[in-house]
Coordinates of C-alpha atoms in Angstrom, one line a residue:
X279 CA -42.7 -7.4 45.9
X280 CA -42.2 -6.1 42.4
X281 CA -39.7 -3.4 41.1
X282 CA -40.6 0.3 41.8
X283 CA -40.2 2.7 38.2
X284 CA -41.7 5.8 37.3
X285 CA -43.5 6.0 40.8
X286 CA -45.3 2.9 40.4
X287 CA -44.8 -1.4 40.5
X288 CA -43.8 -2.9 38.4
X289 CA -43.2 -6.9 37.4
X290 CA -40.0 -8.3 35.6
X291 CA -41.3 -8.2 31.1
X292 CA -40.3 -11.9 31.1
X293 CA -42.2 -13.1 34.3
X294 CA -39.4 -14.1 36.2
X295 CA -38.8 -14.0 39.8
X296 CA -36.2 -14.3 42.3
X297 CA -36.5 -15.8 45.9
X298 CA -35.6 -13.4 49.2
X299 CA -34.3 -16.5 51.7
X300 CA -34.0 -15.5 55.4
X301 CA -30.5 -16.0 56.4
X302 CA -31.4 -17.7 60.3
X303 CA -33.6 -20.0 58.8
X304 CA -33.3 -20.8 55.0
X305 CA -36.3 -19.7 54.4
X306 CA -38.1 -18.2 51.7
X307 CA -39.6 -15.1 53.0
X308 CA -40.3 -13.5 49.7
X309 CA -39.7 -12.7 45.8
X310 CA -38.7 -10.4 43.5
X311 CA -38.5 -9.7 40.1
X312 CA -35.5 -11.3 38.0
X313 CA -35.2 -8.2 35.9
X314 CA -33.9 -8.2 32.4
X315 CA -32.2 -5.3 29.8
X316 CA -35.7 -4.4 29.1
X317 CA -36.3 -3.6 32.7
X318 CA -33.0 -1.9 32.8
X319 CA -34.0 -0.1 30.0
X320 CA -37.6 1.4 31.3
X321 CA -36.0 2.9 34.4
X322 CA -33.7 3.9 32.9
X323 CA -35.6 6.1 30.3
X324 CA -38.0 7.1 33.2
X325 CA -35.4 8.4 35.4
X326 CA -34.1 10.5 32.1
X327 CA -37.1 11.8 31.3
X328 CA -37.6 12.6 35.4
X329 CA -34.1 14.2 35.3
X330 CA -35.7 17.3 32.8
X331 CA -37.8 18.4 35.6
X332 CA -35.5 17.8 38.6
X333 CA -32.6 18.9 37.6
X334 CA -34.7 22.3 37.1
X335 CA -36.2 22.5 40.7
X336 CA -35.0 24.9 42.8
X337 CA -32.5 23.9 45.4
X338 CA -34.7 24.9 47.8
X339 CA -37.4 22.7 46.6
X340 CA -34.9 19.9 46.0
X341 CA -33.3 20.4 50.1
X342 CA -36.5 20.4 51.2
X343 CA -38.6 17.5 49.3
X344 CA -35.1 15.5 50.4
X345 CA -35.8 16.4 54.3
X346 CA -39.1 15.0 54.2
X347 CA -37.7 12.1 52.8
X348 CA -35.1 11.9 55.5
X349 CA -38.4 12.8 58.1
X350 CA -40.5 9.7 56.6
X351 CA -37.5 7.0 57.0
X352 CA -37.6 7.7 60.6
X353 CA -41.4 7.5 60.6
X354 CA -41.2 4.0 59.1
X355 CA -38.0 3.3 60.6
X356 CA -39.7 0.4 63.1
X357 CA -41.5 -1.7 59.3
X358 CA -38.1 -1.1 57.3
X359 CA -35.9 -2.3 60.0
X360 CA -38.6 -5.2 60.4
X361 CA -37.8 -5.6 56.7
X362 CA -34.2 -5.6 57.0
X363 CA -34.0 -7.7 60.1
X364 CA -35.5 -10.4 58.1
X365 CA -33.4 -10.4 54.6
X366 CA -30.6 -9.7 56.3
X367 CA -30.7 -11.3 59.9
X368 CA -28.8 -8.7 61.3
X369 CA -30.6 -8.0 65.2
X370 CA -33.5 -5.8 65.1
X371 CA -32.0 -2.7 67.0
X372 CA -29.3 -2.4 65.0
X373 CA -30.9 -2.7 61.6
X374 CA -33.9 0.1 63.0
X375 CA -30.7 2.4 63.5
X376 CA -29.5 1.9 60.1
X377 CA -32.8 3.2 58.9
X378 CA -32.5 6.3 61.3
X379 CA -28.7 6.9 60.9
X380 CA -29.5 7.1 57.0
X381 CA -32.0 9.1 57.4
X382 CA -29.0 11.2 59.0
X383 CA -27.0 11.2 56.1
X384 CA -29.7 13.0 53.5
X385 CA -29.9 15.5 55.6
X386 CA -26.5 16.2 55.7
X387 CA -26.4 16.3 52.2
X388 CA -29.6 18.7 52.0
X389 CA -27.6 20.9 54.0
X390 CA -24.5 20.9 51.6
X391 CA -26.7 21.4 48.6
X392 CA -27.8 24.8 50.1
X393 CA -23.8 25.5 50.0
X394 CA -23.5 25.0 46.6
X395 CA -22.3 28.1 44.6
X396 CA -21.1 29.2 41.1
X397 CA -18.0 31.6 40.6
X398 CA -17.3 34.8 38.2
X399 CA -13.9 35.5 38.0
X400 CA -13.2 39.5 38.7
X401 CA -10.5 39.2 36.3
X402 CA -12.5 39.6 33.0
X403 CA -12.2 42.5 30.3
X404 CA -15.1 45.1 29.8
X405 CA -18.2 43.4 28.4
X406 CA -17.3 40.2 29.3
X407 CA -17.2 37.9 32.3
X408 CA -16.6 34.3 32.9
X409 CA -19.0 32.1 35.3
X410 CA -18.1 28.7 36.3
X411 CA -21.1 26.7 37.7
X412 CA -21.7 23.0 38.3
X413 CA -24.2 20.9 36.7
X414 CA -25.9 17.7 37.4
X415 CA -24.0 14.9 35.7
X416 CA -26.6 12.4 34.9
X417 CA -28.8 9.7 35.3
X418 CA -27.0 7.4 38.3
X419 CA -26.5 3.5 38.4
X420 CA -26.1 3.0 42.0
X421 CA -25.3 -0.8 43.1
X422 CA -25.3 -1.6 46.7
X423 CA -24.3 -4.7 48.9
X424 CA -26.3 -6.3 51.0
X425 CA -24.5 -5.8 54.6
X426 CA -25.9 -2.1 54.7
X427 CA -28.0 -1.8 52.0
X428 CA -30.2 1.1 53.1
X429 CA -26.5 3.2 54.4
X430 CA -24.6 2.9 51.2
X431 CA -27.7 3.4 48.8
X432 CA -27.6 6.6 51.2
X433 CA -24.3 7.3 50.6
X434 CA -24.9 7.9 46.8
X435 CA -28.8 8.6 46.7
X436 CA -28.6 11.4 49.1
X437 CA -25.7 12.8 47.2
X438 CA -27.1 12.5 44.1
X439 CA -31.0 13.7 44.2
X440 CA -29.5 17.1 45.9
X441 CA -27.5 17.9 42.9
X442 CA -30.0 17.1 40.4
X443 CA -29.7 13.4 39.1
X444 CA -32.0 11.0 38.9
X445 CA -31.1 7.6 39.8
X446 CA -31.9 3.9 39.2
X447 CA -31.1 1.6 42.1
X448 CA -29.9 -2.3 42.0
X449 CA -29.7 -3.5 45.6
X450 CA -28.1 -6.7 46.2
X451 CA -30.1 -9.8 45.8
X452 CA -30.3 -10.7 48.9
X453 CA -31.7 -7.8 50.4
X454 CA -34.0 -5.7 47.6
X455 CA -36.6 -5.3 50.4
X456 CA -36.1 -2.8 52.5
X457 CA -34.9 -0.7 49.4
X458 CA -38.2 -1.3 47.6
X459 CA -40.2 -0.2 50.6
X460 CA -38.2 3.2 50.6
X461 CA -38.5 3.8 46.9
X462 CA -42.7 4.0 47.5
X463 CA -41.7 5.6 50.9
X464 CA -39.7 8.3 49.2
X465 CA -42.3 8.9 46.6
X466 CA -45.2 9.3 48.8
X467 CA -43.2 12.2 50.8
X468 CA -43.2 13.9 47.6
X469 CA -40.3 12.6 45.5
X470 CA -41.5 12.8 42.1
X471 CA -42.0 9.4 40.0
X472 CA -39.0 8.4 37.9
X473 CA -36.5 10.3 40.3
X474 CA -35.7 7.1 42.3
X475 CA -36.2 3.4 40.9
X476 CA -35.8 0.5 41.7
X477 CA -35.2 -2.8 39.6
X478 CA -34.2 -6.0 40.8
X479 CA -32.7 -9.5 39.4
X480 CA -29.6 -11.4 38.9
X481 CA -26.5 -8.8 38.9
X482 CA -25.2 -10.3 35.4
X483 CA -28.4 -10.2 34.1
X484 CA -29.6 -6.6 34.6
X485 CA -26.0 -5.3 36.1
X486 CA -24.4 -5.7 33.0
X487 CA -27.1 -4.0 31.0
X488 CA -27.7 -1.0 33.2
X489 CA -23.3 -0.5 33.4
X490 CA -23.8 -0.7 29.4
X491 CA -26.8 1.6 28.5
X492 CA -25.5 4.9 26.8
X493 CA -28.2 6.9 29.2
X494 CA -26.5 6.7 32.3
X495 CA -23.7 8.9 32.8
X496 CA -22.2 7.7 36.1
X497 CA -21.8 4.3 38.3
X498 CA -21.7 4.6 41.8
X499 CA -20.6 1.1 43.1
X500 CA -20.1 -0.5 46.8
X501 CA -19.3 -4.0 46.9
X502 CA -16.1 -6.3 46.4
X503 CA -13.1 -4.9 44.3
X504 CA -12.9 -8.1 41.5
X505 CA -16.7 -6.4 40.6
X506 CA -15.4 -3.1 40.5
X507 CA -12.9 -3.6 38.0
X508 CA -15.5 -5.1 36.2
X509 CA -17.9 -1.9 36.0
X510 CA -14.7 0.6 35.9
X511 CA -13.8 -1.4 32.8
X512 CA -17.0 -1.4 31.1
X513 CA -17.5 2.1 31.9
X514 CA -15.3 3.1 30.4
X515 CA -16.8 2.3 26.9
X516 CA -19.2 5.3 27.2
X517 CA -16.9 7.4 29.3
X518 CA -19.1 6.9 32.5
X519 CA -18.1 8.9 35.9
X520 CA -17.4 6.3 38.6
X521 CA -17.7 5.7 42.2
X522 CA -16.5 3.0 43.5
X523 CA -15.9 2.1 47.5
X524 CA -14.5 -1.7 47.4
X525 CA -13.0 -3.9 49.1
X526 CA -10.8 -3.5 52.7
X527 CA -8.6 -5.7 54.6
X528 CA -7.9 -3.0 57.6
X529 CA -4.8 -3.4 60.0
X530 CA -4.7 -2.2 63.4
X531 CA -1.8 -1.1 65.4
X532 CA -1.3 -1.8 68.6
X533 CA 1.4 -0.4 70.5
X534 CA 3.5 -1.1 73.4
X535 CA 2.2 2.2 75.5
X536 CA -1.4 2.0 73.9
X537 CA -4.4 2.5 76.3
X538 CA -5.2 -1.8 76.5
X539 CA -8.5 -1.7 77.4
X540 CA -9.8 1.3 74.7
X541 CA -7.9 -0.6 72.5
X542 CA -9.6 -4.2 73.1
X543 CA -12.8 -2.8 73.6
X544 CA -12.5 -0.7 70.5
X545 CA -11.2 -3.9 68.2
X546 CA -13.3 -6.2 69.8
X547 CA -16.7 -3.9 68.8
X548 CA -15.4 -2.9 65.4
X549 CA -14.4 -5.8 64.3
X550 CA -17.2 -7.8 64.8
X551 CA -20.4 -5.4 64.2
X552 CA -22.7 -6.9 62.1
X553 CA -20.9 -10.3 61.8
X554 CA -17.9 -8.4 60.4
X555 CA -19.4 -8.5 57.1
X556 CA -18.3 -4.6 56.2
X557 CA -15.6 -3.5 54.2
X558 CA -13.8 -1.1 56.8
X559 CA -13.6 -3.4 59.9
X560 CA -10.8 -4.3 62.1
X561 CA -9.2 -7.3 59.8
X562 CA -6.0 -8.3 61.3
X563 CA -4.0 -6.7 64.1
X564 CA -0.5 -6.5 65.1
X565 CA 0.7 -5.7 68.4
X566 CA 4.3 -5.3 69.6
X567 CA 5.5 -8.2 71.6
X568 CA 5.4 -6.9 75.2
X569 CA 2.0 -6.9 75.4
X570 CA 0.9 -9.2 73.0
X571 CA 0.3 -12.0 75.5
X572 CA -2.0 -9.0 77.2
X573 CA -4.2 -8.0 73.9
X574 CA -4.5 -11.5 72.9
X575 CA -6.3 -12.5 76.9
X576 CA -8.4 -9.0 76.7
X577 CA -9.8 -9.7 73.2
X578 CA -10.9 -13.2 74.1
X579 CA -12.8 -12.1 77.0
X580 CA -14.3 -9.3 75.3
X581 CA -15.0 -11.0 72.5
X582 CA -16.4 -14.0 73.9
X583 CA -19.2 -12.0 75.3
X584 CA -20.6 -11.5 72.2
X585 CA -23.9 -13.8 72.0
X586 CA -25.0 -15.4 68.2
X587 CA -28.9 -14.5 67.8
X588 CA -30.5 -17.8 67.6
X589 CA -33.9 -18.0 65.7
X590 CA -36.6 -16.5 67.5
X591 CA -33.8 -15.7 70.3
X592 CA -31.7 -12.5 71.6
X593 CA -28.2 -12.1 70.8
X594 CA -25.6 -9.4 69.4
X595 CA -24.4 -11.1 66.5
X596 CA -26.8 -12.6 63.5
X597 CA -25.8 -15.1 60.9
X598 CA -23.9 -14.6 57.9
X599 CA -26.2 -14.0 55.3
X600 CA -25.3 -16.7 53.0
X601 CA -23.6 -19.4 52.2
X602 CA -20.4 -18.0 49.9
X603 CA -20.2 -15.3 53.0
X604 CA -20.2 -18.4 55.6
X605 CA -17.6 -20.3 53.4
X606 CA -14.7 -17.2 53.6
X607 CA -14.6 -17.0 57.3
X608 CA -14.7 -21.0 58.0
X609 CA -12.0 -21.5 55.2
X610 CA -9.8 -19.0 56.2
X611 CA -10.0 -20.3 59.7
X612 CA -9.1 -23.8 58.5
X613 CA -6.5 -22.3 56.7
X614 CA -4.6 -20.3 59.7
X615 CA -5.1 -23.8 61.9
X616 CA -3.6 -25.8 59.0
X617 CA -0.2 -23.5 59.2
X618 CA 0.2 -23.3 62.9
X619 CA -1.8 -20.2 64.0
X620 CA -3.6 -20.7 67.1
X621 CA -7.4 -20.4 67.7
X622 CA -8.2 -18.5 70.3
X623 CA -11.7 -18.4 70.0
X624 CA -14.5 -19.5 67.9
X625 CA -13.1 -20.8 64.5
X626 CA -16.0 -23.5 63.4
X627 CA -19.5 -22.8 62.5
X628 CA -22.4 -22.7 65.4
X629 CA -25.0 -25.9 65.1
X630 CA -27.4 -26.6 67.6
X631 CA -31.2 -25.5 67.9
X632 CA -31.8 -22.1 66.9
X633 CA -28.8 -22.0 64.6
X634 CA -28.8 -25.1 62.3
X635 CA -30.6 -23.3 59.7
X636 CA -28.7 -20.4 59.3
X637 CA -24.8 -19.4 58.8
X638 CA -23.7 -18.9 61.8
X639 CA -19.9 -18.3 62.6
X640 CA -19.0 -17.4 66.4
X641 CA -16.6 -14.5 66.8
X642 CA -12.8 -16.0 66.0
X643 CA -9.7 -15.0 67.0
X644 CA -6.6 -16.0 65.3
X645 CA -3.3 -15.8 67.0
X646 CA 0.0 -16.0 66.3
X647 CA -0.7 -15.0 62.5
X648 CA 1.3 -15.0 59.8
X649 CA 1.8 -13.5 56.5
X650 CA 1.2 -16.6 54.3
X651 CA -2.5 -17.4 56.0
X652 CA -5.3 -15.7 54.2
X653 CA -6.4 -13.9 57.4
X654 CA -3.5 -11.4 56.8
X655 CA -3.8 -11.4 53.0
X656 CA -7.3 -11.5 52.1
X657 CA -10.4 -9.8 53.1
X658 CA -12.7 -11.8 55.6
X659 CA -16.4 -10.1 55.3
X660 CA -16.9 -12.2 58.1
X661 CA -16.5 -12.1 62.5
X662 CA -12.6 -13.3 62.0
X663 CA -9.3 -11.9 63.7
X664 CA -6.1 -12.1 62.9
X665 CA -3.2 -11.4 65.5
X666 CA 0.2 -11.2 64.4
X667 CA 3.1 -10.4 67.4
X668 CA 5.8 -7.7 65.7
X669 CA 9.3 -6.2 66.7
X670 CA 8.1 -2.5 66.6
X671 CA 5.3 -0.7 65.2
X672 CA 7.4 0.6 62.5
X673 CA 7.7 -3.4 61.5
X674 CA 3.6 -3.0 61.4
X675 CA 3.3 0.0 59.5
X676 CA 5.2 -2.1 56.8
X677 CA 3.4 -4.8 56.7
X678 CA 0.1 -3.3 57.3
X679 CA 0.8 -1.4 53.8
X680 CA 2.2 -4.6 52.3
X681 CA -1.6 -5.0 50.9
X682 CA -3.0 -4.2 47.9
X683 CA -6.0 -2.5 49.7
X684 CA -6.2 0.6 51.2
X685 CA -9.5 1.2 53.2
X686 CA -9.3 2.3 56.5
X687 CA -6.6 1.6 59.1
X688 CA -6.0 2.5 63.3
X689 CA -3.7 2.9 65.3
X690 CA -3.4 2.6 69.2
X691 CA -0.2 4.4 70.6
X692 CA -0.5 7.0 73.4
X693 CA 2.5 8.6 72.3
X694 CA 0.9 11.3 70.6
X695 CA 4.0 12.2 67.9
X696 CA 4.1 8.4 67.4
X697 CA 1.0 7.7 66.8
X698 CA 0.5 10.3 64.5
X699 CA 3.4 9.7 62.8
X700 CA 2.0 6.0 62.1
X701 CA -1.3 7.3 61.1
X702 CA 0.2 9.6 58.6
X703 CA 2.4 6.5 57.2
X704 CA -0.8 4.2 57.5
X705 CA -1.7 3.8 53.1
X706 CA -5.5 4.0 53.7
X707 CA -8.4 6.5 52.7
X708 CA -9.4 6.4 56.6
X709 CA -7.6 6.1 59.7
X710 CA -8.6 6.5 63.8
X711 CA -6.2 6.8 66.2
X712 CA -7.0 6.2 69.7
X713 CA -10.9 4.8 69.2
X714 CA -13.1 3.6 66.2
X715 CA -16.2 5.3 65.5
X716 CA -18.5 5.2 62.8
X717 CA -17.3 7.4 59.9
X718 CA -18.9 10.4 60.4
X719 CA -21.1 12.3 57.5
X720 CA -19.5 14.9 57.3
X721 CA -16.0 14.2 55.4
X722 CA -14.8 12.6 52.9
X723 CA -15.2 7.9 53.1
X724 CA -13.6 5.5 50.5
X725 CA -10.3 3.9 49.7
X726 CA -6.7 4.1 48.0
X727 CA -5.3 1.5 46.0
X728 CA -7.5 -1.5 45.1
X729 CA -10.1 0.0 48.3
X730 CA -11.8 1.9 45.0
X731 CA -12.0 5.3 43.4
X732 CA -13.4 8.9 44.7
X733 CA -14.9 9.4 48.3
X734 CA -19.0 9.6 49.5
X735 CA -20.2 11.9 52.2
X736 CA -20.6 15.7 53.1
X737 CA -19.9 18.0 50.7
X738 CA -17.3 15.4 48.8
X739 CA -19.9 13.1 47.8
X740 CA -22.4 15.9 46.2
X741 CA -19.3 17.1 44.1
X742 CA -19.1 13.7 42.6
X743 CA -22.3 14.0 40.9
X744 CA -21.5 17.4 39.3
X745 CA -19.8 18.4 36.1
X746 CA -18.5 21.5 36.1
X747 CA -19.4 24.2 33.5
X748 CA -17.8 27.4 32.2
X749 CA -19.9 29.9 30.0
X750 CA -18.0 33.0 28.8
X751 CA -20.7 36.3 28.8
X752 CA -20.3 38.8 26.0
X753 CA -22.3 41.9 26.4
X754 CA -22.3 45.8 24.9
X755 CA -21.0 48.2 27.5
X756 CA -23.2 50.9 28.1
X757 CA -21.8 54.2 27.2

């Protein structure tokens, strides 16, 4: 595949390529370009010199050229799933209701764009009046990871076509697939060419270059919180708006009276959907001690009913997509045996036929926890648990805000004043109490502390890609 700018494909100017490996098998499965500055550079004059035009469309036009987009991802959600099943090796149904579930998303944020309104304060003197309206901020960087690569470019895309920028996308390397196909996708159901690009290459390379450029004027950034700093920092040199939704290492709270089986069932599918490699999954858990012994037998049942995906196989879970992903979970498993913790489950990579080309870690559970072993420090990205007993859910509200991240958080209590009470106290952008579902669309995702900067979704995330404006109106008053 090549990179898609100004509506059309494009190669890398220096010739260069990068391979697309299948993470069950090792294979090569195809390549991309290894993009440059000069790539950088193109898109990012052709999504400027798109930005003229779109920024001038009518809303209407822009809500409903962005519908059909949303309409054609669920017309080809069955050949960018297939795309996405491959790069990423997550199962097939679950990556065709990524494509779908998107597709959700940009609707949502059609929606909000039709809410959009100005203000005139009633306040002024004769012959004047004051207007405050919002304004389009920019051209848009937007760098995604590859455990949801078509959600989080969503997340920002969605948000940012409706209010008028233009944007040039980076997805990760390992999966620039199914984000190519949707670029052409997009601009066959009518988005115009240099509104949405697409370059690909090493994230040093061409990262760097598009963080730098004096075009853009914001970044919007998912991925691991070392990287953000990076990009917040460099930003910063041509005062560029940022987005950033980093890393999580996200406690859950277990309490004596909690509802054990909602609970398990809840952990057990949260925490290891899609391998665990997401940022706001169950990380580590602490339950008070009279029905610890309970939660620790319900998780390893549950849990161990989860099935790996073997090549050319059924399963639940798929592999790890690469090797520095596969290395986090099996060293911080090694490093919770090495101290004492107990492994309940899992806790060494899968080998056999069907799995020894790929990363494949089993679903792990690591009791007896404590706060020295990396589980409960550090995030995972990976199917890993870790269980820590405590005294009283007071003792796990403080240490589930001893870390420097701030995601998402959930609490299980069916004392209704005490569970609130915890949720309230919880330091986290997110928190369920009860169940975990999928964030919804509609309010406000992203993190406190080092969990990133500003929120994505409903009408929150299309505010993040407007400025705001005030023009003061003179006039003659009729006499």
């Amino acid at each position: 595949m090549e990179m898609f700018i100004d509506g059309t494909w494009r190669a890398a100017t220096n010739g260069g390529r990068v391979d697309v490996t299948a993470p069950a098998t090792g294979k090569v499965i195809d390549t991309v370009p290894r993009g440059d500055a000069t790539d950088a550079d193109v898109a990012i004059r052709a999504a400027a010199r798109a930005m003229e035009g779109w920024k001038r469309r009518p809303m209407s036009d822009r809500v409903a050229i962005q519908k059909s987009c949303a309409q054609a991802m669920r017309d080809h959600a069955e050949t960018v799933g297939q795309a996405l099943h491959a790069e990423l090796g997550r199962p097939l149904p679950a990556c065709i209701a990524e494509i779908t579930r998107s597709a959700d998303l940009l609707d949502v944020y059609a929606e909000e764009g039709l809410r959009l309104s100005a203000t005139m304060s009633l306040g002024a003197a004769p012959g004047e009046k004051t207007v405050v309206t919002r304004e389009p901020v920019g051209v848009v960087i937007a760098i995604t990871p590859f455990n949801y690569p078509i959600t989080l470019l969503m997340f920002k895309l969605g948000a940012a076509l409706i209010a008028g920028c233009t944007v040039v996308a980076k997805p990760a390397e390992d999966t620039p697939m199914s984000t190519l196909m949707l670029a052409e996708i997009f601009h066959k159901a009518g988005l115009p060419a240099g509104v949405f690009n697409v370059v690909t290459g090493k994230g040093r390379e061409i990262g760097t270059a598009m963080i730098e450029h004096p075009i853009p004027r914001k970044i919007a950034f998912t991925g691991g919180t070392a990287a953000g700093k990076a990009i917040a920092a460099a930003a910063t040199g041509t005062m560029k708006r940022v987005t950033l939704e980093l890393g999580g290492q996200s406690a859950a709270i277990v309490c004596a009276d909690a509802d054990l089986d909602k609970a398990t069932t809840a952990i057990a599918r949260h925490g290891f959907a899609n391998s665990g490699q997401f940022c706001y999954r169950v990380n580590r858990v602490f339950v008070e001690r009279p029905v610890y012994e309970e939660v620790l037998s319900r998780l390893a049942e549950k849990a161990g009913k989860l099935t790996l995906q073997p090549v050319g196989g059924e399963g639940d879970l798929g592999p790890l997509v690469n090797e520095k992903i596969y290395s986090n979970s099996a060293l911080q498993s090694d490093d919770a045996r090495e101290k004492g913790a107990r492994i309940l489950l899992g806790g060494t990579r899968r080998t056999g036929e069907g799995f020894d080309e790929g990363f494949y870690f089993p679903p792990t559970l690591i009791a007896d926890a404590t706060q020295d072993m990396l589980i409960m420090r550090e995030e995972t990205f990976g199917p890993v648990l870790g269980i820590a007993p405590v005294d009283s859910a007071q003792a796990a509200l403080e240490l589930a805000n001893q870390s420097r991240y701030g995601l998402a958080g959930f609490v299980f209590c069916r004392d209704l004043a005490k569970g609130l009470t915890l949720s309230e106290g919880l330091e986290a952008g997110s928190v369920w109490l009860n169940d975990i579902h999928r964030s919804s669309h509609y309010v406000p995702f992203g993190g406190v502390k080092e969990s990133g900067l500003g929120r994505e979704k409903g009408r929150y995330g299309v505010e993040s890609y407007l400025e705001y404006k005030t023009m003061y109106l003179s006039y003659e008053v009729p006499k």
